[in-house]
Amino acid sequence: MLIFIDDSGDPGFKLNKGSTSHFIIAMVIFDDELEAEKTAVAIKELKRNLKFSEDVEFRFFKNSQHIRVKFLKAVRNFKFRIRCLIVDKSIIYSDELKNNKNSFYAYFIKEVLKHSDNAIMDAKLRLDGSGDRIFRKNFFIYLRRELNSSEKKIMRNCKMVDSKGNVLVQMADMVAGSLNRAENKNKKDCQIYKKIIKNHIENEWRFK
């Protein structure tokens, strides 16, 4: 099991001063690594067809509506599952989560992986971002401690990768952005993207 994870929104809590109202964590899950490779090839072919250079990333908030739709339609016929956690930040009261961005990020990554009703087991996790070395080390230790036990192993390994060189992490970004946009009812395109990938959505968990 190979899982690509990315988030959309920010961990800030200045909700009246520009912070996003929601924070989304999206997981793109491949049960077959060959299917992941096929999907990656299709994304690279799309990039070539669009005449993008190799180092151009697909990023939801940097791309136009036209590119977002093309991307999602290019991947939707492959076999993958989407699980996501939607956090309405207005209901979060923990001072630790509100004031420590690393704690906020680590906690919700752990939550979405841990509470999967056994849909995630022995998974290879790939996350966007480098982070500093101390955070990465502590983050991996935290996940291993929280997710694995002698009875159950959710995580086989976890790596943070550079999204610029990994189109499947870019795919997780596009999925996370699509789900976040669906929460913003003021946007005219709020339902366009989610509709394209809705058949892949296995679980949407609204954190309470």
Coordinates of N, CA and C in Angstrom, one line a residue, residues 45-134:
E45 N 2.7 12.6 -19.0 CA 2.2 12.8 -20.4 C 1.4 14.0 -20.5
L46 N 0.5 14.3 -19.5 CA -0.3 15.5 -19.5 C 0.6 16.7 -19.5
K47 N 1.6 16.7 -18.6 CA 2.6 17.8 -18.5 C 3.2 18.1 -19.9
R48 N 3.6 17.0 -20.6 CA 4.2 17.1 -21.9 C 3.2 17.7 -22.9
N49 N 1.9 17.2 -22.8 CA 0.9 17.7 -23.8 C 0.6 19.2 -23.6
L50 N 0.7 19.6 -22.3 CA 0.5 21.0 -22.0 C 1.7 21.9 -22.3
K51 N 2.8 21.2 -22.7 CA 4.0 21.9 -23.0 C 4.6 22.6 -21.8
F52 N 4.4 21.9 -20.6 CA 5.1 22.4 -19.4 C 6.5 21.8 -19.4
S53 N 7.4 22.5 -18.8 CA 8.8 22.0 -18.6 C 8.7 21.0 -17.5
E54 N 9.8 20.2 -17.4 CA 9.8 19.1 -16.4 C 9.7 19.6 -15.0
D55 N 10.3 20.8 -14.7 CA 10.3 21.3 -13.3 C 9.1 22.1 -12.9
V56 N 8.1 22.2 -13.8 CA 6.8 22.8 -13.5 C 6.0 21.9 -12.7
E57 N 5.4 22.3 -11.5 CA 4.6 21.5 -10.7 C 3.1 21.7 -11.0
F58 N 2.3 20.7 -10.8 CA 0.9 20.9 -10.7 C 0.6 21.2 -9.3
R59 N 0.0 22.4 -9.1 CA -0.3 22.9 -7.8 C -1.7 23.5 -7.9
F60 N -2.6 23.1 -7.0 CA -4.0 23.5 -7.2 C -4.2 25.0 -7.2
F61 N -3.6 25.7 -6.2 CA -3.8 27.1 -6.0 C -2.9 27.9 -7.0
K62 N -2.0 27.3 -7.8 CA -1.3 28.0 -8.8 C -1.8 27.8 -10.2
N63 N -2.6 26.7 -10.3 CA -3.1 26.4 -11.7 C -4.5 27.0 -11.9
S64 N -4.8 27.2 -13.2 CA -6.1 27.7 -13.6 C -7.2 26.6 -13.5
Q65 N -8.4 27.0 -13.6 CA -9.5 26.1 -13.6 C -9.4 25.1 -14.7
H66 N -8.9 25.5 -15.9 CA -8.8 24.7 -17.0 C -7.7 23.6 -16.8
I67 N -6.6 23.9 -16.2 CA -5.6 23.0 -15.9 C -6.0 22.0 -14.8
R68 N -6.7 22.5 -13.8 CA -7.2 21.6 -12.7 C -8.1 20.5 -13.2
V69 N -9.0 20.9 -14.1 CA -10.0 20.0 -14.7 C -9.3 19.0 -15.5
K70 N -8.3 19.4 -16.4 CA -7.6 18.5 -17.2 C -6.8 17.5 -16.4
F71 N -6.2 18.0 -15.3 CA -5.4 17.1 -14.4 C -6.3 16.0 -13.8
L72 N -7.4 16.4 -13.2 CA -8.3 15.5 -12.5 C -8.9 14.5 -13.5
K73 N -9.2 14.9 -14.7 CA -9.7 14.0 -15.7 C -8.7 13.0 -16.2
A74 N -7.4 13.5 -16.2 CA -6.3 12.6 -16.6 C -6.0 11.4 -15.7
V75 N -6.4 11.6 -14.4 CA -6.1 10.6 -13.4 C -7.3 9.8 -13.0
R76 N -8.5 10.2 -13.3 CA -9.7 9.6 -12.7 C -10.0 8.2 -13.1
N77 N -9.4 7.7 -14.2 CA -9.7 6.4 -14.6 C -8.7 5.3 -14.0
F78 N -7.8 5.8 -13.2 CA -6.9 4.9 -12.6 C -7.5 4.4 -11.2
K79 N -6.9 3.3 -10.7 CA -7.4 2.8 -9.4 C -6.7 3.3 -8.2
F80 N -7.4 4.2 -7.5 CA -6.8 4.7 -6.3 C -8.0 5.1 -5.4
R81 N -7.7 5.3 -4.1 CA -8.7 5.6 -3.1 C -8.4 7.0 -2.5
I82 N -9.4 7.7 -2.1 CA -9.2 9.0 -1.5 C -9.8 9.0 -0.1
R83 N -9.0 9.3 0.9 CA -9.6 9.5 2.3 C -9.1 10.8 2.7
C84 N -10.0 11.5 3.4 CA -9.6 12.9 3.8 C -10.1 13.2 5.2
L85 N -9.5 14.2 5.8 CA -9.9 14.8 7.1 C -10.2 16.3 6.8
I86 N -11.3 16.7 7.2 CA -11.7 18.1 7.1 C -11.8 18.7 8.4
V87 N -11.0 19.7 8.7 CA -11.0 20.4 10.0 C -11.5 21.8 9.9
D88 N -12.7 22.0 10.6 CA -13.2 23.3 10.7 C -12.5 24.0 11.9
K89 N -11.6 24.9 11.6 CA -10.7 25.4 12.7 C -11.5 26.2 13.8
S90 N -12.7 26.6 13.5 CA -13.5 27.4 14.4 C -13.9 26.5 15.6
I91 N -13.8 25.2 15.5 CA -14.2 24.3 16.6 C -13.0 23.8 17.4
I92 N -11.8 24.2 17.1 CA -10.6 23.8 17.8 C -10.3 24.7 19.0
Y93 N -10.1 24.1 20.1 CA -9.9 24.9 21.3 C -8.6 24.6 22.0
S94 N -7.9 23.6 21.6 CA -6.6 23.2 22.2 C -5.6 24.3 22.0
D95 N -5.0 24.8 23.1 CA -3.9 25.8 22.9 C -2.7 25.2 22.2
E96 N -2.4 24.0 22.5 CA -1.2 23.4 21.8 C -1.4 23.3 20.3
L97 N -2.6 22.9 19.9 CA -2.9 22.9 18.4 C -3.0 24.2 17.8
K98 N -3.4 25.2 18.5 CA -3.6 26.6 18.0 C -2.3 27.3 17.9
N99 N -1.4 27.0 18.8 CA -0.1 27.8 18.9 C 1.1 27.1 18.4
N100 N 1.0 25.8 18.1 CA 2.2 25.1 17.6 C 1.9 24.4 16.3
K101 N 2.4 25.0 15.2 CA 2.1 24.5 13.9 C 2.6 23.0 13.7
N102 N 3.7 22.7 14.2 CA 4.2 21.3 14.1 C 3.3 20.3 14.8
S103 N 2.8 20.7 16.0 CA 1.9 19.8 16.7 C 0.6 19.7 16.0
F104 N 0.1 20.8 15.4 CA -1.2 20.8 14.6 C -1.1 19.8 13.5
Y105 N 0.0 20.0 12.7 CA 0.2 19.2 11.5 C 0.4 17.7 11.9
A106 N 1.2 17.4 12.8 CA 1.5 16.0 13.2 C 0.2 15.3 13.8
Y107 N -0.5 16.0 14.6 CA -1.7 15.5 15.2 C -2.8 15.1 14.2
F108 N -3.0 15.9 13.2 CA -4.1 15.6 12.3 C -3.6 14.6 11.2
I109 N -2.3 14.5 10.9 CA -1.8 13.4 10.1 C -2.0 12.1 10.8
K110 N -1.7 12.1 12.0 CA -1.9 10.9 12.8 C -3.3 10.5 12.9
E111 N -4.2 11.4 13.1 CA -5.6 11.1 13.3 C -6.2 10.5 12.0
V112 N -5.9 11.0 10.8 CA -6.5 10.5 9.6 C -6.0 9.1 9.3
L113 N -4.7 8.8 9.7 CA -4.2 7.5 9.5 C -4.7 6.5 10.5
K114 N -4.8 6.9 11.7 CA -5.2 6.0 12.8 C -6.7 5.6 12.7
H115 N -7.5 6.5 12.4 CA -9.0 6.2 12.4 C -9.5 5.9 11.0
S116 N -9.0 4.7 10.5 CA -9.4 4.4 9.1 C -10.2 3.1 9.0
D117 N -10.6 2.6 10.2 CA -11.4 1.3 10.2 C -10.7 0.2 9.4
N118 N -9.4 0.1 9.6 CA -8.5 -0.9 9.0 C -8.4 -0.8 7.5
A119 N -8.7 0.4 7.0 CA -8.5 0.6 5.5 C -7.1 0.9 5.2
I120 N -6.3 1.2 6.2 CA -4.9 1.5 6.0 C -4.1 0.5 6.8
M121 N -3.2 -0.3 6.2 CA -2.4 -1.2 6.9 C -1.0 -1.4 6.2
D122 N 0.0 -1.4 7.0 CA 1.4 -1.6 6.5 C 1.7 -0.7 5.3
A123 N 1.4 0.5 5.5 CA 1.5 1.5 4.3 C 2.8 2.2 4.3
K124 N 3.3 2.4 3.0 CA 4.4 3.3 2.8 C 3.8 4.7 2.6
L125 N 4.3 5.6 3.4 CA 3.7 7.0 3.4 C 4.7 7.9 2.7
R126 N 4.2 8.8 1.9 CA 5.0 9.8 1.2 C 4.3 11.1 1.4
L127 N 5.0 12.1 2.0 CA 4.4 13.4 2.4 C 5.2 14.5 1.7
D128 N 4.5 15.5 1.3 CA 5.2 16.7 0.7 C 5.9 17.5 1.8
G129 N 7.1 17.9 1.5 CA 7.8 18.8 2.4 C 9.0 18.2 3.0
S130 N 9.9 19.1 3.3 CA 11.2 18.7 3.9 C 11.2 18.9 5.4
G131 N 10.9 20.1 5.8 CA 10.9 20.3 7.3 C 12.4 20.3 7.8
D132 N 12.6 20.8 9.0 CA 14.0 20.7 9.5 C 14.2 19.3 10.0
R133 N 15.5 18.9 10.2 CA 15.8 17.5 10.5 C 15.2 17.1 11.8
I134 N 15.2 18.0 12.8 CA 14.7 17.6 14.2 C 13.2 17.3 14.1

